[in-house]
């Protein structure tokens, strides 16, 4: 018995292209389904119908369906459903090999703005009140879910932009969107993660404002670490201009700025890197070793700075994870 060829018959694909109805019919119909309260049912239909257009290689229409679906679901507060469709929208951009252009970016911006921003509740509650504890746990769980959904969407968008015409590390505005949402909406602040996106956002002034805000809410001893980490991240990328702008802006905006050993080191380092002075760079690292050792990442970033500015090869080939992380986002 002969096996049928598993490849899609070109004639069959052409028939499906002709037989699919105008996309606006689906958009109008599915919008009504959501408005009638069946957001999850609409999600399944958005997925199945858009898949038919993708199979027929009618990518533009598939994108119209998915964008409409994400918009309507998010507009009705159905974050999980909307996020699923937003991610599928980006996946379809990749399948279509769609370039990183204003039209697609505008749609991503539009979907991003619809993700809810809900003030994170204070963690201090009366632990003897079961209802307060339950409400807090529920609110924190919802906040984490929103952040996870938004993060998955924008990380996919960053990968797409890097692959199809944007900078190799992704479109700066997408990094700015993600950094801002993580900072304002995440129940547990991860300043390393947030900073990694901000240094790729090409907006050191805004980054400085965020760090000033963080200084007013962080624990003692975290403020100078956050500033030093941010400056070193810029420098590890060879971006001395934005590193200096960041420090200048922080000094302008801060009412009081810690005169810690770590910030003194950063000030001297910025001056040292403006000249070919590897011995002085090495001397600074030795002199300020105790404050640099407060966080292992600082030494790793300094190794990357030494390699970039002075050609010093890292001894440990497993170092340089800061750069490697962005190869997999």
GROMACS .gro file of C-alpha atoms in nm:
model
  329
    1UNK     CA    1   0.000   0.000   0.000
    2UNK     CA    2   0.141   0.343  -0.094
    3UNK     CA    3   0.172   0.602   0.177
    4UNK     CA    4   0.032   0.944   0.104
    5UNK     CA    5   0.280   1.227   0.072
    6UNK     CA    6   0.289   1.409   0.407
    7UNK     CA    7   0.364   1.743   0.243
    8UNK     CA    8   0.080   1.990   0.211
    9UNK     CA    9  -0.070   1.981  -0.137
   10UNK     CA   10  -0.015   2.322  -0.298
   11UNK     CA   11  -0.357   2.298  -0.461
   12UNK     CA   12  -0.516   2.227  -0.123
   13UNK     CA   13  -0.340   2.527   0.027
   14UNK     CA   14  -0.460   2.747  -0.259
   15UNK     CA   15  -0.817   2.626  -0.210
   16UNK     CA   16  -0.799   2.709   0.159
   17UNK     CA   17  -0.670   3.056   0.073
   18UNK     CA   18  -0.974   3.112  -0.148
   19UNK     CA   19  -1.229   2.952   0.085
   20UNK     CA   20  -1.147   3.147   0.401
   21UNK     CA   21  -1.406   3.420   0.463
   22UNK     CA   22  -1.323   3.789   0.505
   23UNK     CA   23  -1.137   3.834   0.832
   24UNK     CA   24  -1.365   4.112   0.959
   25UNK     CA   25  -1.650   3.860   0.988
   26UNK     CA   26  -1.450   3.662   1.242
   27UNK     CA   27  -1.337   3.973   1.428
   28UNK     CA   28  -1.694   4.101   1.471
   29UNK     CA   29  -1.831   3.759   1.568
   30UNK     CA   30  -1.562   3.685   1.826
   31UNK     CA   31  -1.587   4.029   1.980
   32UNK     CA   32  -1.953   3.957   2.055
   33UNK     CA   33  -1.859   3.626   2.217
   34UNK     CA   34  -1.624   3.807   2.456
   35UNK     CA   35  -1.879   4.078   2.527
   36UNK     CA   36  -2.134   3.808   2.614
   37UNK     CA   37  -1.901   3.682   2.886
   38UNK     CA   38  -1.740   3.381   2.721
   39UNK     CA   39  -1.381   3.502   2.710
   40UNK     CA   40  -1.226   3.156   2.737
   41UNK     CA   41  -1.446   3.014   2.461
   42UNK     CA   42  -1.353   3.310   2.242
   43UNK     CA   43  -0.984   3.244   2.315
   44UNK     CA   44  -1.009   2.893   2.172
   45UNK     CA   45  -1.187   3.025   1.864
   46UNK     CA   46  -0.932   3.303   1.812
   47UNK     CA   47  -0.657   3.041   1.823
   48UNK     CA   48  -0.821   2.791   1.587
   49UNK     CA   49  -0.940   3.048   1.333
   50UNK     CA   50  -0.608   3.235   1.322
   51UNK     CA   51  -0.429   2.900   1.276
   52UNK     CA   52  -0.629   2.840   0.958
   53UNK     CA   53  -0.510   3.170   0.815
   54UNK     CA   54  -0.151   3.092   0.915
   55UNK     CA   55  -0.174   2.751   0.743
   56UNK     CA   56  -0.298   2.929   0.431
   57UNK     CA   57  -0.003   3.171   0.468
   58UNK     CA   58  -0.241   3.462   0.502
   59UNK     CA   59  -0.033   3.603   0.783
   60UNK     CA   60  -0.160   3.960   0.768
   61UNK     CA   61  -0.515   3.846   0.833
   62UNK     CA   62  -0.406   3.608   1.108
   63UNK     CA   63  -0.231   3.899   1.276
   64UNK     CA   64  -0.546   4.112   1.246
   65UNK     CA   65  -0.748   3.841   1.423
   66UNK     CA   66  -0.493   3.789   1.700
   67UNK     CA   67  -0.443   4.159   1.763
   68UNK     CA   68  -0.818   4.215   1.779
   69UNK     CA   69  -0.855   3.920   2.015
   70UNK     CA   70  -0.579   4.032   2.250
   71UNK     CA   71  -0.718   4.386   2.253
   72UNK     CA   72  -1.076   4.279   2.328
   73UNK     CA   73  -0.980   4.022   2.593
   74UNK     CA   74  -0.747   4.264   2.772
   75UNK     CA   75  -1.001   4.545   2.744
   76UNK     CA   76  -1.248   4.323   2.931
   77UNK     CA   77  -0.995   4.245   3.205
   78UNK     CA   78  -0.927   3.890   3.085
   79UNK     CA   79  -0.550   3.911   3.129
   80UNK     CA   80  -0.463   3.542   3.088
   81UNK     CA   81  -0.663   3.513   2.767
   82UNK     CA   82  -0.535   3.843   2.631
   83UNK     CA   83  -0.174   3.754   2.712
   84UNK     CA   84  -0.207   3.418   2.534
   85UNK     CA   85  -0.323   3.594   2.219
   86UNK     CA   86  -0.060   3.868   2.250
   87UNK     CA   87   0.214   3.603   2.266
   88UNK     CA   88   0.058   3.419   1.973
   89UNK     CA   89   0.054   3.749   1.782
   90UNK     CA   90   0.432   3.778   1.827
   91UNK     CA   91   0.482   3.410   1.735
   92UNK     CA   92   0.293   3.480   1.412
   93UNK     CA   93   0.515   3.781   1.340
   94UNK     CA   94   0.807   3.539   1.358
   95UNK     CA   95   0.640   3.281   1.133
   96UNK     CA   96   0.562   3.555   0.881
   97UNK     CA   97   0.919   3.687   0.910
   98UNK     CA   98   0.759   4.024   0.959
   99UNK     CA   99   1.012   4.307   0.995
  100UNK     CA  100   1.042   4.516   1.308
  101UNK     CA  101   0.850   4.820   1.183
  102UNK     CA  102   0.623   5.093   1.315
  103UNK     CA  103   0.300   4.909   1.234
  104UNK     CA  104   0.386   4.600   1.438
  105UNK     CA  105   0.547   4.803   1.717
  106UNK     CA  106   0.236   5.022   1.743
  107UNK     CA  107   0.024   4.712   1.794
  108UNK     CA  108   0.262   4.583   2.061
  109UNK     CA  109   0.248   4.923   2.235
  110UNK     CA  110  -0.131   4.917   2.220
  111UNK     CA  111  -0.152   4.571   2.378
  112UNK     CA  112   0.105   4.663   2.642
  113UNK     CA  113  -0.099   4.965   2.754
  114UNK     CA  114  -0.400   4.741   2.816
  115UNK     CA  115  -0.221   4.523   3.070
  116UNK     CA  116  -0.364   4.635   3.405
  117UNK     CA  117  -0.163   4.827   3.659
  118UNK     CA  118  -0.288   4.754   4.007
  119UNK     CA  119  -0.113   4.895   4.317
  120UNK     CA  120   0.068   4.615   4.498
  121UNK     CA  121  -0.088   4.581   4.845
  122UNK     CA  122   0.131   4.645   5.151
  123UNK     CA  123   0.283   4.324   5.285
  124UNK     CA  124   0.219   4.426   5.647
  125UNK     CA  125  -0.112   4.277   5.757
  126UNK     CA  126  -0.259   4.150   6.079
  127UNK     CA  127  -0.144   3.786   6.067
  128UNK     CA  128  -0.409   3.697   6.323
  129UNK     CA  129  -0.681   3.799   6.078
  130UNK     CA  130  -0.733   3.508   5.838
  131UNK     CA  131  -0.930   3.721   5.595
  132UNK     CA  132  -0.653   3.984   5.571
  133UNK     CA  133  -0.392   3.716   5.510
  134UNK     CA  134  -0.610   3.546   5.248
  135UNK     CA  135  -0.677   3.874   5.067
  136UNK     CA  136  -0.308   3.961   5.067
  137UNK     CA  137  -0.209   3.619   4.930
  138UNK     CA  138  -0.474   3.645   4.662
  139UNK     CA  139  -0.367   3.996   4.559
  140UNK     CA  140   0.000   3.898   4.544
  141UNK     CA  141  -0.083   3.589   4.339
  142UNK     CA  142  -0.279   3.798   4.089
  143UNK     CA  143   0.005   4.051   4.067
  144UNK     CA  144   0.262   3.777   3.999
  145UNK     CA  145   0.038   3.630   3.729
  146UNK     CA  146   0.001   3.967   3.557
  147UNK     CA  147   0.377   4.023   3.565
  148UNK     CA  148   0.450   3.673   3.432
  149UNK     CA  149   0.203   3.721   3.145
  150UNK     CA  150   0.340   4.061   3.049
  151UNK     CA  151   0.699   3.937   3.077
  152UNK     CA  152   0.634   3.640   2.846
  153UNK     CA  153   0.473   3.871   2.589
  154UNK     CA  154   0.746   4.137   2.588
  155UNK     CA  155   1.033   3.888   2.601
  156UNK     CA  156   0.889   3.726   2.289
  157UNK     CA  157   0.858   4.071   2.129
  158UNK     CA  158   1.220   4.154   2.217
  159UNK     CA  159   1.341   3.830   2.056
  160UNK     CA  160   1.134   3.901   1.744
  161UNK     CA  161   1.266   4.258   1.716
  162UNK     CA  162   1.626   4.137   1.754
  163UNK     CA  163   1.581   3.878   1.480
  164UNK     CA  164   1.393   4.088   1.228
  165UNK     CA  165   1.557   4.425   1.192
  166UNK     CA  166   1.598   4.575   1.538
  167UNK     CA  167   1.921   4.602   1.738
  168UNK     CA  168   2.087   4.270   1.821
  169UNK     CA  169   1.975   4.302   2.185
  170UNK     CA  170   1.619   4.395   2.091
  171UNK     CA  171   1.426   4.717   2.031
  172UNK     CA  172   1.508   4.964   2.313
  173UNK     CA  173   1.151   5.074   2.377
  174UNK     CA  174   1.045   4.714   2.442
  175UNK     CA  175   1.315   4.684   2.709
  176UNK     CA  176   1.192   5.012   2.860
  177UNK     CA  177   0.833   4.884   2.871
  178UNK     CA  178   0.933   4.564   3.045
  179UNK     CA  179   1.166   4.734   3.293
  180UNK     CA  180   0.898   4.987   3.387
  181UNK     CA  181   0.628   4.722   3.437
  182UNK     CA  182   0.857   4.499   3.641
  183UNK     CA  183   0.949   4.790   3.866
  184UNK     CA  184   0.599   4.923   3.924
  185UNK     CA  185   0.397   4.600   3.930
  186UNK     CA  186   0.614   4.314   4.058
  187UNK     CA  187   0.549   4.227   4.426
  188UNK     CA  188   0.913   4.126   4.476
  189UNK     CA  189   1.155   4.373   4.319
  190UNK     CA  190   1.443   4.213   4.129
  191UNK     CA  191   1.665   4.511   4.058
  192UNK     CA  192   1.923   4.303   3.870
  193UNK     CA  193   1.658   4.186   3.626
  194UNK     CA  194   1.506   4.533   3.594
  195UNK     CA  195   1.845   4.696   3.539
  196UNK     CA  196   1.938   4.448   3.266
  197UNK     CA  197   1.646   4.575   3.063
  198UNK     CA  198   1.689   4.943   3.150
  199UNK     CA  199   2.050   4.953   3.026
  200UNK     CA  200   1.919   4.843   2.686
  201UNK     CA  201   1.640   5.100   2.683
  202UNK     CA  202   1.864   5.391   2.574
  203UNK     CA  203   1.708   5.621   2.834
  204UNK     CA  204   1.958   5.677   3.119
  205UNK     CA  205   1.762   5.979   3.244
  206UNK     CA  206   1.453   5.767   3.308
  207UNK     CA  207   1.670   5.494   3.459
  208UNK     CA  208   1.818   5.751   3.696
  209UNK     CA  209   1.469   5.861   3.804
  210UNK     CA  210   1.376   5.502   3.876
  211UNK     CA  211   1.690   5.450   4.083
  212UNK     CA  212   1.617   5.767   4.282
  213UNK     CA  213   1.269   5.633   4.353
  214UNK     CA  214   1.418   5.298   4.454
  215UNK     CA  215   1.656   5.472   4.697
  216UNK     CA  216   1.352   5.601   4.885
  217UNK     CA  217   1.203   5.256   4.937
  218UNK     CA  218   1.497   5.014   4.961
  219UNK     CA  219   1.673   4.877   5.267
  220UNK     CA  220   1.987   5.054   5.391
  221UNK     CA  221   2.289   4.947   5.190
  222UNK     CA  222   2.092   4.857   4.877
  223UNK     CA  223   2.099   5.204   4.720
  224UNK     CA  224   2.470   5.224   4.637
  225UNK     CA  225   2.466   4.864   4.515
  226UNK     CA  226   2.184   4.941   4.271
  227UNK     CA  227   2.367   5.247   4.134
  228UNK     CA  228   2.703   5.070   4.104
  229UNK     CA  229   2.542   4.771   3.936
  230UNK     CA  230   2.366   4.994   3.681
  231UNK     CA  231   2.683   5.187   3.593
  232UNK     CA  232   2.885   4.867   3.555
  233UNK     CA  233   2.618   4.713   3.334
  234UNK     CA  234   2.646   5.010   3.098
  235UNK     CA  235   3.025   4.989   3.104
  236UNK     CA  236   3.026   4.613   3.041
  237UNK     CA  237   2.848   4.696   2.714
  238UNK     CA  238   3.108   4.961   2.632
  239UNK     CA  239   2.849   5.235   2.685
  240UNK     CA  240   3.050   5.491   2.881
  241UNK     CA  241   2.832   5.779   2.759
  242UNK     CA  242   2.513   5.653   2.924
  243UNK     CA  243   2.705   5.540   3.233
  244UNK     CA  244   2.820   5.899   3.285
  245UNK     CA  245   2.477   6.043   3.206
  246UNK     CA  246   2.323   5.808   3.462
  247UNK     CA  247   2.562   5.919   3.737
  248UNK     CA  248   2.520   6.289   3.650
  249UNK     CA  249   2.141   6.257   3.658
  250UNK     CA  250   2.144   6.075   3.990
  251UNK     CA  251   2.359   6.349   4.143
  252UNK     CA  252   2.119   6.613   4.006
  253UNK     CA  253   1.801   6.442   4.119
  254UNK     CA  254   1.907   6.301   4.456
  255UNK     CA  255   1.848   6.524   4.758
  256UNK     CA  256   2.118   6.334   4.943
  257UNK     CA  257   2.353   6.074   4.800
  258UNK     CA  258   2.545   5.820   5.002
  259UNK     CA  259   2.920   5.877   5.008
  260UNK     CA  260   2.992   5.508   5.041
  261UNK     CA  261   3.320   5.349   4.939
  262UNK     CA  262   3.141   5.174   4.653
  263UNK     CA  263   3.017   5.499   4.499
  264UNK     CA  264   3.363   5.651   4.541
  265UNK     CA  265   3.499   5.355   4.349
  266UNK     CA  266   3.245   5.410   4.068
  267UNK     CA  267   3.341   5.780   4.046
  268UNK     CA  268   3.712   5.696   4.021
  269UNK     CA  269   3.641   5.416   3.774
  270UNK     CA  270   3.456   5.644   3.532
  271UNK     CA  271   3.753   5.882   3.536
  272UNK     CA  272   4.003   5.598   3.491
  273UNK     CA  273   3.828   5.448   3.188
  274UNK     CA  274   3.871   5.772   2.997
  275UNK     CA  275   4.242   5.698   2.968
  276UNK     CA  276   4.447   5.392   2.879
  277UNK     CA  277   4.537   5.305   3.235
  278UNK     CA  278   4.507   4.934   3.304
  279UNK     CA  279   4.747   4.948   3.604
  280UNK     CA  280   4.530   5.217   3.766
  281UNK     CA  281   4.216   5.011   3.691
  282UNK     CA  282   4.371   4.709   3.861
  283UNK     CA  283   4.487   4.918   4.155
  284UNK     CA  284   4.135   5.053   4.206
  285UNK     CA  285   3.991   4.701   4.212
  286UNK     CA  286   4.241   4.597   4.477
  287UNK     CA  287   4.193   4.909   4.690
  288UNK     CA  288   3.812   4.881   4.690
  289UNK     CA  289   3.798   4.501   4.695
  290UNK     CA  290   3.600   4.477   5.019
  291UNK     CA  291   3.310   4.689   4.893
  292UNK     CA  292   3.314   4.531   4.546
  293UNK     CA  293   3.292   4.186   4.705
  294UNK     CA  294   2.956   4.277   4.860
  295UNK     CA  295   2.792   4.137   4.545
  296UNK     CA  296   2.952   3.871   4.319
  297UNK     CA  297   2.792   4.025   4.009
  298UNK     CA  298   3.005   4.338   4.049
  299UNK     CA  299   3.327   4.142   4.002
  300UNK     CA  300   3.182   3.963   3.703
  301UNK     CA  301   3.083   4.292   3.544
  302UNK     CA  302   3.426   4.440   3.618
  303UNK     CA  303   3.588   4.144   3.441
  304UNK     CA  304   3.375   4.226   3.137
  305UNK     CA  305   3.474   4.593   3.164
  306UNK     CA  306   3.843   4.494   3.176
  307UNK     CA  307   3.802   4.281   2.866
  308UNK     CA  308   3.611   4.545   2.673
  309UNK     CA  309   3.829   4.847   2.759
  310UNK     CA  310   4.171   4.688   2.810
  311UNK     CA  311   4.154   4.354   2.627
  312UNK     CA  312   4.204   4.151   2.946
  313UNK     CA  313   4.071   3.798   2.887
  314UNK     CA  314   3.859   3.652   3.164
  315UNK     CA  315   4.025   3.363   3.344
  316UNK     CA  316   3.699   3.180   3.403
  317UNK     CA  317   3.524   3.088   3.075
  318UNK     CA  318   3.196   3.051   3.265
  319UNK     CA  319   3.194   3.421   3.346
  320UNK     CA  320   3.024   3.676   3.127
  321UNK     CA  321   2.679   3.542   3.208
  322UNK     CA  322   2.540   3.897   3.191
  323UNK     CA  323   2.586   3.897   2.815
  324UNK     CA  324   2.487   3.533   2.771
  325UNK     CA  325   2.155   3.581   2.943
  326UNK     CA  326   2.039   3.808   2.662
  327UNK     CA  327   2.116   3.545   2.402
  328UNK     CA  328   1.830   3.336   2.533
  329UNK     CA  329   1.558   3.590   2.615
   0.00000   0.00000   0.00000
